[in-house]
CSV table of C-alpha atoms in Angstrom, one decimal:
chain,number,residue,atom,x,y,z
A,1,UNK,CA,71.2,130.7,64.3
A,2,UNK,CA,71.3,127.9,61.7
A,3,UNK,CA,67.8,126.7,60.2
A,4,UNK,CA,68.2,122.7,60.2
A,5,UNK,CA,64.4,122.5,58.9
A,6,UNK,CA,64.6,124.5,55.8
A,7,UNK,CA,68.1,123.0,54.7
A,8,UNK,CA,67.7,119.7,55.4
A,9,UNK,CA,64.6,119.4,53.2
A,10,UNK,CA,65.9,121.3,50.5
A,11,UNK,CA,64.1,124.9,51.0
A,12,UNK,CA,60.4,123.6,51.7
A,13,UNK,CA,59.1,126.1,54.0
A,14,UNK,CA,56.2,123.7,55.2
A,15,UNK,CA,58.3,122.6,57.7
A,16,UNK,CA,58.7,124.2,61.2
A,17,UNK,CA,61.1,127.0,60.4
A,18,UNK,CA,63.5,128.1,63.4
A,19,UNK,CA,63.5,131.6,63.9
A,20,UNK,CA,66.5,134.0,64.1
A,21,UNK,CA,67.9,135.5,66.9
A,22,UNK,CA,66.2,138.9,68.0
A,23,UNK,CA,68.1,142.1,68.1
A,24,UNK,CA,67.0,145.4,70.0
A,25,UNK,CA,67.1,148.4,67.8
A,26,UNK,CA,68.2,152.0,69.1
A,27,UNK,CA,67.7,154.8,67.4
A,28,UNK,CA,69.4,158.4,67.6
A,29,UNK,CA,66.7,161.0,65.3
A,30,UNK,CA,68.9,164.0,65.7
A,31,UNK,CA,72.8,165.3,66.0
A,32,UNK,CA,73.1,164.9,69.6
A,33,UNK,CA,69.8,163.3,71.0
A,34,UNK,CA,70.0,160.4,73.1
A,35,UNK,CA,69.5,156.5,71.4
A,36,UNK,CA,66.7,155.4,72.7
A,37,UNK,CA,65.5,151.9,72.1
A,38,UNK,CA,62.8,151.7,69.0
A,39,UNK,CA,62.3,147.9,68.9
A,40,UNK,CA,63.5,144.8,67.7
A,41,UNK,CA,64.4,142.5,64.5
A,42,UNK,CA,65.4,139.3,63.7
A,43,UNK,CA,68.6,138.4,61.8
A,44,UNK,CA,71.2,136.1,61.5
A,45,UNK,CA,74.4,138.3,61.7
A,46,UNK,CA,75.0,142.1,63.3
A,47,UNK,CA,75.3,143.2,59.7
A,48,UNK,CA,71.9,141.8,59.0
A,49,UNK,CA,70.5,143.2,62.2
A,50,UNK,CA,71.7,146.6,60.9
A,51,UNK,CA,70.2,146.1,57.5
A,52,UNK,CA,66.9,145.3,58.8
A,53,UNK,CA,66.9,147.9,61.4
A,54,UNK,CA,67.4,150.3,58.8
A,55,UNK,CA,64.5,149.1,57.1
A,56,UNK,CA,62.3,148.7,60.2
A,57,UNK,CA,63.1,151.9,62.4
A,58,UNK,CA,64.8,154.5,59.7
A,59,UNK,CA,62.5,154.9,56.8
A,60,UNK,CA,62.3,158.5,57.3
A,61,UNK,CA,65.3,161.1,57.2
A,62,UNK,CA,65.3,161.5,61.1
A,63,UNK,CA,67.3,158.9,62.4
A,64,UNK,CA,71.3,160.1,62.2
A,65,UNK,CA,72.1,156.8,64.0
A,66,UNK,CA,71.7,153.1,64.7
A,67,UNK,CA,72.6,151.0,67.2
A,68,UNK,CA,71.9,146.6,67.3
A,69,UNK,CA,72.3,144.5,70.0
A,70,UNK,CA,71.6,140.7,70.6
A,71,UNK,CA,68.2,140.8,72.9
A,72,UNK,CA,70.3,138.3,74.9
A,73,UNK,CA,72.5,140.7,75.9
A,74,UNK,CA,70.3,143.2,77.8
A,75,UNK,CA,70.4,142.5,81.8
A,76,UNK,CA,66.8,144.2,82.8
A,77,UNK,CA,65.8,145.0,86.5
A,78,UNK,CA,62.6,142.8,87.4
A,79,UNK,CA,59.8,144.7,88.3
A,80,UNK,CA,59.8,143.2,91.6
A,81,UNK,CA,63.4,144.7,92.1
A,82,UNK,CA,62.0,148.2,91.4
A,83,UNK,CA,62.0,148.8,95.8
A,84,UNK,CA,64.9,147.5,96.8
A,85,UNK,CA,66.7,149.5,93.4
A,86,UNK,CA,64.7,152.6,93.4
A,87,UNK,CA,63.2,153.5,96.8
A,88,UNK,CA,66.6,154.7,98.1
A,89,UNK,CA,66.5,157.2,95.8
A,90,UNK,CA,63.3,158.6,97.0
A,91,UNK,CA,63.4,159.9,100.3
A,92,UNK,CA,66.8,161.9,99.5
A,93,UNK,CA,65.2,165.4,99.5
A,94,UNK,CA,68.6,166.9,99.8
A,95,UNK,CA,69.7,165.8,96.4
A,96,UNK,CA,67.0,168.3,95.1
A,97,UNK,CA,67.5,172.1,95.3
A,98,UNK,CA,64.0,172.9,96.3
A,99,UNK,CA,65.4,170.8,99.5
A,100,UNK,CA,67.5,174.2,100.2
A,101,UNK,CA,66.5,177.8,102.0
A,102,UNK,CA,67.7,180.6,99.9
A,103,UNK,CA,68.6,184.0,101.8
A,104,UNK,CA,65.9,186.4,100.7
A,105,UNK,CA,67.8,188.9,98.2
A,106,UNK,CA,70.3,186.6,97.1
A,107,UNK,CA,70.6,186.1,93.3
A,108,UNK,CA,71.7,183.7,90.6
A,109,UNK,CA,71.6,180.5,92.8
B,1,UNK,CA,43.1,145.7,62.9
B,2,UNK,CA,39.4,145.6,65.4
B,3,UNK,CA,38.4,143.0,67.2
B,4,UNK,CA,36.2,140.7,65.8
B,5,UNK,CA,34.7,137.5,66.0
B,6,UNK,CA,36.0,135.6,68.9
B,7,UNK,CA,33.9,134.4,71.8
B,8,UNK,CA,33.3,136.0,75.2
B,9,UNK,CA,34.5,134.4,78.0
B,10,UNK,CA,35.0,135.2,81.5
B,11,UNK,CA,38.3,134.1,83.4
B,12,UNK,CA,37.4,130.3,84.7
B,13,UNK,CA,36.8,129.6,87.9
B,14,UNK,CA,39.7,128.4,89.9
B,15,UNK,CA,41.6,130.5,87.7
B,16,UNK,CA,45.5,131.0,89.0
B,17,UNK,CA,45.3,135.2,89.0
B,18,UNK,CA,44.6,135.6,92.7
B,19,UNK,CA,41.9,138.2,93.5
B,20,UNK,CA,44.8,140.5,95.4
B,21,UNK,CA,47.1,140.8,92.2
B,22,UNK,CA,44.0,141.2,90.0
B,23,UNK,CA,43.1,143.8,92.3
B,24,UNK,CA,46.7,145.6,92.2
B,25,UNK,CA,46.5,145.2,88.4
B,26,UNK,CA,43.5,147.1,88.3
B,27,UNK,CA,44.3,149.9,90.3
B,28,UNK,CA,47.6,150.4,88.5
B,29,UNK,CA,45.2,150.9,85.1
B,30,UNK,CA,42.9,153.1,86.7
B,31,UNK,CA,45.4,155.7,87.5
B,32,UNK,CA,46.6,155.2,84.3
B,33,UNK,CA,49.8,153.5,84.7
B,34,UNK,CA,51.2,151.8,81.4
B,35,UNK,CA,51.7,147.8,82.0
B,36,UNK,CA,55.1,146.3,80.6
B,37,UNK,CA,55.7,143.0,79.6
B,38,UNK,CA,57.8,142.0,82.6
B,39,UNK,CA,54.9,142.9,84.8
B,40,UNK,CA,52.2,140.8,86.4
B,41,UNK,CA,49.0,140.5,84.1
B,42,UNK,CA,46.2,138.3,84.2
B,43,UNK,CA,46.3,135.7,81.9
B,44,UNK,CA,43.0,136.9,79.8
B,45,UNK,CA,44.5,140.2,79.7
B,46,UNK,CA,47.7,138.6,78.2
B,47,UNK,CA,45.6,136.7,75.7
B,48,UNK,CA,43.5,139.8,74.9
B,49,UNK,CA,46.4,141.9,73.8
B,50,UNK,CA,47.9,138.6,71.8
B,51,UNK,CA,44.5,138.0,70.0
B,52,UNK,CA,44.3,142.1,69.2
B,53,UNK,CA,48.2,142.5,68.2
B,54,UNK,CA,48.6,139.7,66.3
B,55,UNK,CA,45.0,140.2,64.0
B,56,UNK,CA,46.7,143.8,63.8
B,57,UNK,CA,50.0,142.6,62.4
B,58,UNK,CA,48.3,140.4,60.1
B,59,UNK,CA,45.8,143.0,58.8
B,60,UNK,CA,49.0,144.9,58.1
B,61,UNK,CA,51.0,142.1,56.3
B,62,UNK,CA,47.6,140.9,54.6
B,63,UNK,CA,47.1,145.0,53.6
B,64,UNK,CA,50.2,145.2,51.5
B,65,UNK,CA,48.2,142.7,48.7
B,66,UNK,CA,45.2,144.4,47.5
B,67,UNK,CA,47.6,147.9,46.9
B,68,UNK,CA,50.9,146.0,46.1
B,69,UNK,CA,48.8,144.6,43.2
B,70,UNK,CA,48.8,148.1,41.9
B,71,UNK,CA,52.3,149.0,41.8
B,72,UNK,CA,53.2,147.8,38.0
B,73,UNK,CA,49.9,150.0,37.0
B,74,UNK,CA,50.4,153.0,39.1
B,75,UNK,CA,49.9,155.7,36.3
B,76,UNK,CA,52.7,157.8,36.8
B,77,UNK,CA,56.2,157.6,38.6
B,78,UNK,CA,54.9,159.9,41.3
B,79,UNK,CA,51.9,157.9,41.8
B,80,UNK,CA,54.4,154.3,41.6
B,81,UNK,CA,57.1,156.1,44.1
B,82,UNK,CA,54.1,157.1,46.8
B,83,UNK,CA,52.6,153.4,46.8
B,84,UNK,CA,55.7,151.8,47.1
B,85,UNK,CA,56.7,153.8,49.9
B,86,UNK,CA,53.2,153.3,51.5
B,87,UNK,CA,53.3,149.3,51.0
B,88,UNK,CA,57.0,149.0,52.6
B,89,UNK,CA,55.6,151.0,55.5
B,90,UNK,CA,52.5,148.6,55.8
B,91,UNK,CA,55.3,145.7,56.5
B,92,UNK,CA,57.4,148.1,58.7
B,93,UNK,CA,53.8,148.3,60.8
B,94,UNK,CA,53.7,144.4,60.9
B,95,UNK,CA,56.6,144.0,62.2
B,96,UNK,CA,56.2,147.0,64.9
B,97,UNK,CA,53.4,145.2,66.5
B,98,UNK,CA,54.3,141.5,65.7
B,99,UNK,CA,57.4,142.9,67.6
B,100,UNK,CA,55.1,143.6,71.0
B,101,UNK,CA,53.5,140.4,70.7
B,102,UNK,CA,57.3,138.8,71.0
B,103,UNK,CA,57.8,140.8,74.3
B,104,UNK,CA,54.8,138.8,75.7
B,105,UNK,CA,56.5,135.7,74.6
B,106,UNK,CA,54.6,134.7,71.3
B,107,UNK,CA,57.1,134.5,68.5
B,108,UNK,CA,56.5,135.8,64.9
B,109,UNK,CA,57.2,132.6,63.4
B,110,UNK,CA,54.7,130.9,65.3
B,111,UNK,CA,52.0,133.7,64.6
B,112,UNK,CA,53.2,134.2,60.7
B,113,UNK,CA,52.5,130.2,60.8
B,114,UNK,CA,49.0,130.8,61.9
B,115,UNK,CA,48.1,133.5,59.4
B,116,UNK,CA,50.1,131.0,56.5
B,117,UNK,CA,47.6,127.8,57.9
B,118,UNK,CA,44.3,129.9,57.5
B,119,UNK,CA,44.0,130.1,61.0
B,120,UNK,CA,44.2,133.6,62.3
B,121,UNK,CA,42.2,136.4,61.7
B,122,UNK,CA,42.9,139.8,60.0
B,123,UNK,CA,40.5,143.1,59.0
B,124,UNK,CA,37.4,142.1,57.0
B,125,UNK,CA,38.3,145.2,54.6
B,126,UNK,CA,41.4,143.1,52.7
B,127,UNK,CA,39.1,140.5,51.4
B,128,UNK,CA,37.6,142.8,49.3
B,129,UNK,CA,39.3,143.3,45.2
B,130,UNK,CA,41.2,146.4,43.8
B,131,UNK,CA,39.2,146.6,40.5
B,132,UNK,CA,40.2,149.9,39.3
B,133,UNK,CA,43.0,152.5,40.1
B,134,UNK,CA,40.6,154.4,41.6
B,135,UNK,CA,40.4,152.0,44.5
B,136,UNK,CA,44.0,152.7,45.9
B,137,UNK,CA,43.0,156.2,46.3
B,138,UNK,CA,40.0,155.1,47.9
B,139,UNK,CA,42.0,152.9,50.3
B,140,UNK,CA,44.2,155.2,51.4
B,141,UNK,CA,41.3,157.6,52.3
B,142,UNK,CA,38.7,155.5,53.9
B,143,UNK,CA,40.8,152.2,55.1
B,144,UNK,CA,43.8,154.0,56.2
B,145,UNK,CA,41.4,156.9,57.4
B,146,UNK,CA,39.6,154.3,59.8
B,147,UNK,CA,42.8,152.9,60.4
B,148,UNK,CA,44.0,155.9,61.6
B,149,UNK,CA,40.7,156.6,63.9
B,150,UNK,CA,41.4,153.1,65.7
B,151,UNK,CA,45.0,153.5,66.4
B,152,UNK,CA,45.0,157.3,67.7
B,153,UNK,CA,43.1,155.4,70.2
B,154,UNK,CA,45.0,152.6,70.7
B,155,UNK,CA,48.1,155.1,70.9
B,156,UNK,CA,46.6,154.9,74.8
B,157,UNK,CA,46.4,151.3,75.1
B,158,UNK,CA,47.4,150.8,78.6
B,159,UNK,CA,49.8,148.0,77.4
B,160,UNK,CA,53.5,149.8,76.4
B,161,UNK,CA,54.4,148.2,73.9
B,162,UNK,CA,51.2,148.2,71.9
B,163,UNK,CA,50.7,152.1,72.6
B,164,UNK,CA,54.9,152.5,71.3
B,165,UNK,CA,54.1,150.6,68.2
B,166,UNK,CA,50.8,152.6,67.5
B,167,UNK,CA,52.4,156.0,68.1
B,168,UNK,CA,55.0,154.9,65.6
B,169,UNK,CA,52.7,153.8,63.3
B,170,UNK,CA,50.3,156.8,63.7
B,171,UNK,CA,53.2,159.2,62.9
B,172,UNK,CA,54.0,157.6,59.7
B,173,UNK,CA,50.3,156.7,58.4
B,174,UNK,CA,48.9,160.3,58.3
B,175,UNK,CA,50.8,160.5,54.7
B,176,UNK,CA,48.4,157.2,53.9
B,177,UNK,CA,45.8,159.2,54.2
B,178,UNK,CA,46.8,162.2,53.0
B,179,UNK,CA,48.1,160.7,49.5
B,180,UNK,CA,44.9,158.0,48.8
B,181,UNK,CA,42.4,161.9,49.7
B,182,UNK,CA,44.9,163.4,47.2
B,183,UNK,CA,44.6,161.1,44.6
B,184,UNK,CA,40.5,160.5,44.7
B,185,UNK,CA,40.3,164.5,44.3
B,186,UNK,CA,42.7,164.9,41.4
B,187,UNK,CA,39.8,161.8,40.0
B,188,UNK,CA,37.0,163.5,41.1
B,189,UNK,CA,38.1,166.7,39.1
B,190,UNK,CA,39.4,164.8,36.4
B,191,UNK,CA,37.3,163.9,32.9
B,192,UNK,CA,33.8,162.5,33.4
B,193,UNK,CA,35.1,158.9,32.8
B,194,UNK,CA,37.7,159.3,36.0
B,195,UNK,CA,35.0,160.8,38.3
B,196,UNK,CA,32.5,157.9,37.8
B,197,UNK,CA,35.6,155.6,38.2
B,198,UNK,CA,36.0,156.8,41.1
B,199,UNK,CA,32.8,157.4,42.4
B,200,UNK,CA,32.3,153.7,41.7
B,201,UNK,CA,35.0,152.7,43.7
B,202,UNK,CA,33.8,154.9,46.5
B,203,UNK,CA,30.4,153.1,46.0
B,204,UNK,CA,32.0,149.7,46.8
B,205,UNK,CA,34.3,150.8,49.5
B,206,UNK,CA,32.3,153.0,51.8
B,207,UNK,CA,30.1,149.6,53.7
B,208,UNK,CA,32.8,147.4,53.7
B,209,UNK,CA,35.3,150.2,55.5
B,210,UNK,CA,32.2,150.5,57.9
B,211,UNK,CA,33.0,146.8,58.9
B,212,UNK,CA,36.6,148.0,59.7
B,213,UNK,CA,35.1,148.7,63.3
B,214,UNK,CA,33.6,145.3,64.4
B,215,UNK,CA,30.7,144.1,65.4
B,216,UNK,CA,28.1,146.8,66.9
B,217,UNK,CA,28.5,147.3,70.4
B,218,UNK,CA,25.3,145.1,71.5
B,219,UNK,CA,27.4,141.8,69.7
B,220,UNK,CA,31.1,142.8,70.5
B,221,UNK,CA,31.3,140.2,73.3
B,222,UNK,CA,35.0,141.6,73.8
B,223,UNK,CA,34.4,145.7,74.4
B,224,UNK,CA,33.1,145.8,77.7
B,225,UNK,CA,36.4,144.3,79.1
B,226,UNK,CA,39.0,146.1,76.6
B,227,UNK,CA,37.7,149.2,77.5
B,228,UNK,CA,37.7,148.3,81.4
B,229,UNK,CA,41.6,147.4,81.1
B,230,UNK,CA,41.7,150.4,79.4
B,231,UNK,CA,43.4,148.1,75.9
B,232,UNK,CA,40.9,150.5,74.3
B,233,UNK,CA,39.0,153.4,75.3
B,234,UNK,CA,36.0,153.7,72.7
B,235,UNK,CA,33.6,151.0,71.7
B,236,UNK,CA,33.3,150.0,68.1
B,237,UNK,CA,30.4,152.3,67.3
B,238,UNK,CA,31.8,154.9,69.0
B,239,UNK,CA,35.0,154.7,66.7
B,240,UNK,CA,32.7,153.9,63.7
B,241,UNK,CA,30.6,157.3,64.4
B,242,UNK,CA,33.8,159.2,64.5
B,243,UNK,CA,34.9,157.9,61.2
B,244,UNK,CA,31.4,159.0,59.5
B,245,UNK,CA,31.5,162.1,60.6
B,246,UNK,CA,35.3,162.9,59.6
B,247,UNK,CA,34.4,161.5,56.6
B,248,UNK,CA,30.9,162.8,55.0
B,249,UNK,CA,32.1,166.4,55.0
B,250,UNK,CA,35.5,165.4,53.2
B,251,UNK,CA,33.4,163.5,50.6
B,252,UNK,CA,31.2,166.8,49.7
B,253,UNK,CA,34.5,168.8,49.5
B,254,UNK,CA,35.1,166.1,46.3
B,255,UNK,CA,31.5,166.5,45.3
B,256,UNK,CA,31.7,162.9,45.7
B,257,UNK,CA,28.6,160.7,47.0
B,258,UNK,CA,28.1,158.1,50.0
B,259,UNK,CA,26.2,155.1,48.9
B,260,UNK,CA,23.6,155.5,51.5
B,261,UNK,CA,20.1,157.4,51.4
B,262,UNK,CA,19.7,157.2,54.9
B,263,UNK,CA,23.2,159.6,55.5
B,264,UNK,CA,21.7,162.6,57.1
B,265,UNK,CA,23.4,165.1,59.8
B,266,UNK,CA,21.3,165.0,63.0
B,267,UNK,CA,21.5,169.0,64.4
B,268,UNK,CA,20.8,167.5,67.9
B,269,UNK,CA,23.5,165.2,68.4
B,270,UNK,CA,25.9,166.7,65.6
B,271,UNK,CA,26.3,163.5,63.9
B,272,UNK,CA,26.0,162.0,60.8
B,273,UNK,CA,23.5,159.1,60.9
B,274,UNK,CA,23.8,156.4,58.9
B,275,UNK,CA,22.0,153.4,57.8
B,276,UNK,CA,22.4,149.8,59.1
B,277,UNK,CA,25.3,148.1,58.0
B,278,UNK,CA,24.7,144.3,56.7
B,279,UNK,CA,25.9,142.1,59.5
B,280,UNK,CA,25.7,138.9,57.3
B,281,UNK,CA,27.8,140.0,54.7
B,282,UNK,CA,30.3,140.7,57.4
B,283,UNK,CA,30.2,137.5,59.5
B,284,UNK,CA,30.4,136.3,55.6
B,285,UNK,CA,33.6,137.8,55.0
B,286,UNK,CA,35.4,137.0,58.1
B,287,UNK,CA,34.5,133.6,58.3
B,288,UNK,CA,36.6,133.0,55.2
B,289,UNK,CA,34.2,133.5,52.6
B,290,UNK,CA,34.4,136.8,51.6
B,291,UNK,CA,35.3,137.8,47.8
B,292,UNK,CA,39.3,137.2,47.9
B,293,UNK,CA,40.0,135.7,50.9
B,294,UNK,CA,41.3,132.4,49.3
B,295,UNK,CA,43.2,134.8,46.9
B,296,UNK,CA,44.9,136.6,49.9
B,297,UNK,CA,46.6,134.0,51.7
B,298,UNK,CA,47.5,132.0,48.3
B,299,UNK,CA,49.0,135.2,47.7
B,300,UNK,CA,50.6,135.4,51.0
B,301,UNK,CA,51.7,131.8,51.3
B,302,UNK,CA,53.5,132.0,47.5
B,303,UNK,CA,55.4,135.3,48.8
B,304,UNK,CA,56.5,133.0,51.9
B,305,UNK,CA,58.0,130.3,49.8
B,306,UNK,CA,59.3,132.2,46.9
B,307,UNK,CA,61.5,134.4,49.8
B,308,UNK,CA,62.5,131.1,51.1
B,309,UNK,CA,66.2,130.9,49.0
B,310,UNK,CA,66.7,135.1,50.6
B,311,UNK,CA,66.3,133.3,53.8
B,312,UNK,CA,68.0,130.0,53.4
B,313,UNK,CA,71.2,132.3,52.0
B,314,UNK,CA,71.3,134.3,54.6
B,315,UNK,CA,71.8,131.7,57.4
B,316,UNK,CA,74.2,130.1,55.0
B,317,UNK,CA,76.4,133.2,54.5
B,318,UNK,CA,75.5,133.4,58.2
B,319,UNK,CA,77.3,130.3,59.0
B,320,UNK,CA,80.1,131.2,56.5
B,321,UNK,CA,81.6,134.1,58.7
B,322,UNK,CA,81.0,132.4,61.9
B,323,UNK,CA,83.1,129.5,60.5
B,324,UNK,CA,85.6,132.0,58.7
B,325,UNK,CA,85.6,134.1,62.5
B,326,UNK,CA,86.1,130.6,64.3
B,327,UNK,CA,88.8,129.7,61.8
């Protein structure tokens, strides 16, 4: 995002200052964990955005990995979706094993 | 950090939030459910949380001065390597939780331009000088140690990304603590000129990090509805009582005095009681005119313009690649 305020008038800061475009930050604290999502920064490139995410999310030794991407670019479900998305999953009993009798004396199932 | 000053009112009449949603709303925070930013919210719940988070973020931003002002005079590396790390998490904390504030659709810039005009409100406790080395230890053991009392509660704030940001932030200030308790021992134990350094800076701190809390429950015109959206779940003297009484016994492990005769331990209730905190002295401070207050955000606003060449180049070299890409 370019900054038209703070150039055209030579660096005063007075001015309204446009913000940079926000990234969502995932971090992965551990060989084999999952990334899950930690927060957000603002910066002006994906380079930038990796930068400050390292500065933001990874200041102690945990995090083995980092992933940046443009807040834009996330399609969310609306909560208002969360029926029609998620109710079919819950009256599916079968696709739990409690949902099945087990032969008394059978093993290792 | 606590909310302060700000003036009670209830949600006007003819107010869009339909009785049936505020209803459902409600019900979701008595069971305990965590609200996201996507989900329906009354409006004064929405303004609630951006009042709280953004006098939070700017406590933390505003907390990086008085300490940062001790870095060049830390008295060893040790010492210089701990503070540094402690002030860069202090802006890593700001940006957590200006960071929730964005997902309710308040940008940083337009709350980092509030702070910058004099118009937003931080903690009372940063308006207050580091006069001795002494007082960074201090810091780190009472402010951060309140600190630290407030957020493990807020870590249950029924609003996600607020709680996210304070279990982040909890996680990383218990060395804040740790080091500043560290440091006023080693003081306490050191020659007789270091332990009434520190003593003295104990002596000016311990009031003022009183105030952290806010206002005492009978004028915090906010609690009663916070705690009833479950945004927090203890009152400000509640929080303020659990402070003392963490706090007294650690001081007489230092051999180190509260400035208060009325400190006593009440066998009854199993508290510490303490005397009565001077209200005016607060409403003082946080009205702008406390000892530094000018001093902070001259301070702040400096920072803001001297880093305005880091951010001018990097939206130039910005605009470099995208032409060098589109090239």
């Amino acid at each position: 995002m370019t900054n038209d305020s703070v150039s055209a008038t030579g660096g005063a800061t007075t001015a309204a200052e446009t913000q940079w475009d926000l990234w969502e930050v995932f971090t992965q604290e551990g060989e084999g964990a999952p990334h899950e999502h930690a927060g957000s920064v603002h910066a002006t490139t994906a380079e930038h955005a990796m930068q400050n995410a390292r500065d933001v999310y990874a200041r102690r030794g945990k995090v083995v990995s980092l992933w940046v991407v443009p807040t834009g670019a996330i399609v969310a479900s609306a909560p208002s979706d969360a029926g029609p998305l998620f109710d079919p999953g819950n009256d599916k009993a079968y696709r739990h094993p409690q949902f099945y009798k087990t032969p008394r004396g059978a093993r290792g199932l | 950090m606590t909310d302060q000053k700000s003036p009670a009112s209830a949600p006007a009449a003819g107010s869009p939030d339909d009785a049936a949603r505020v209803a459902e709303f409600e019900a979701r925070i008595a069971q305990g459910e965590s609200i996201e930013s996507k989900d329906w919210m009354p409006e004064r719940y929405r303004k609630q949380l951006v009042r709280m988070m953004s006098q939070h973020a700017h406590s933390e931003i505003v907390g990086m001065l008085p300490e940062g002002n001790w870095i060049t005079r830390a008295p060893s590396l040790r010492r210089k390597m701990v503070l540094l790390a402690k002030v860069q998490d202090e802006a890593g904390h700001g940006l957590y939780i200006y960071c929730g504030t964005e997902t309710l659709g308040v940008g940083r810039e337009e709350l980092v331009d509030q702070l910058l005009t004099g118009k937003a409100k931080y903690s009372s406790i940063f308006n207050y000088p580091t006069l001795t080395w002494a007082d960074i230890g201090v810091i780190g053991w009472f402010v951060d140690g309140a600190a630290i009392v407030n957020q493990t509660m807020l870590a249950k704030a029924s609003f996600g990304p607020y709680a996210r940001a304070m279990v982040r932030i909890c996680k990383e200030e218990n060395f804040h603590k740790k080091q500043g308790y560290e440091s006023v021992a080693t003081l306490a134990n050191g020659t007789p000129e270091q332990r009434a350094m520190v003593q003295d800076a104990v002596n000016r701190w311990w009031w003022p990090s009183l105030m952290m809390f806010g206002p005492s429950d009978k004028d915090s015109p906010n609690s009663a509805e916070l705690i009833r959206w479950r945004v927090k779940r203890d009152t400000n003297d509640t929080l303020r009582q659990r402070f003392v009484d963490l706090t007294v016994p650690q001081a007489r492990a230092v051999n180190l005095t509260l400035p208060d005769p009325d400190l006593r331990y009440n066998e009854q209730t199993e508290h510490w009681e303490f005397g009565e905190i001077d209200w005016k002295e607060f409403q003082e401070v946080i009205s702008g005119n406390g000892p530094c207050n000018r001093e902070r955000l001259a301070a702040r606003r400096k920072a803001h313009e001297d880093g305005a060449w880091v951010r001018e180049a990097a939206e130039a070299y910005a605009a470099k690649r995208q032409a060098v890409s589109a090239a």
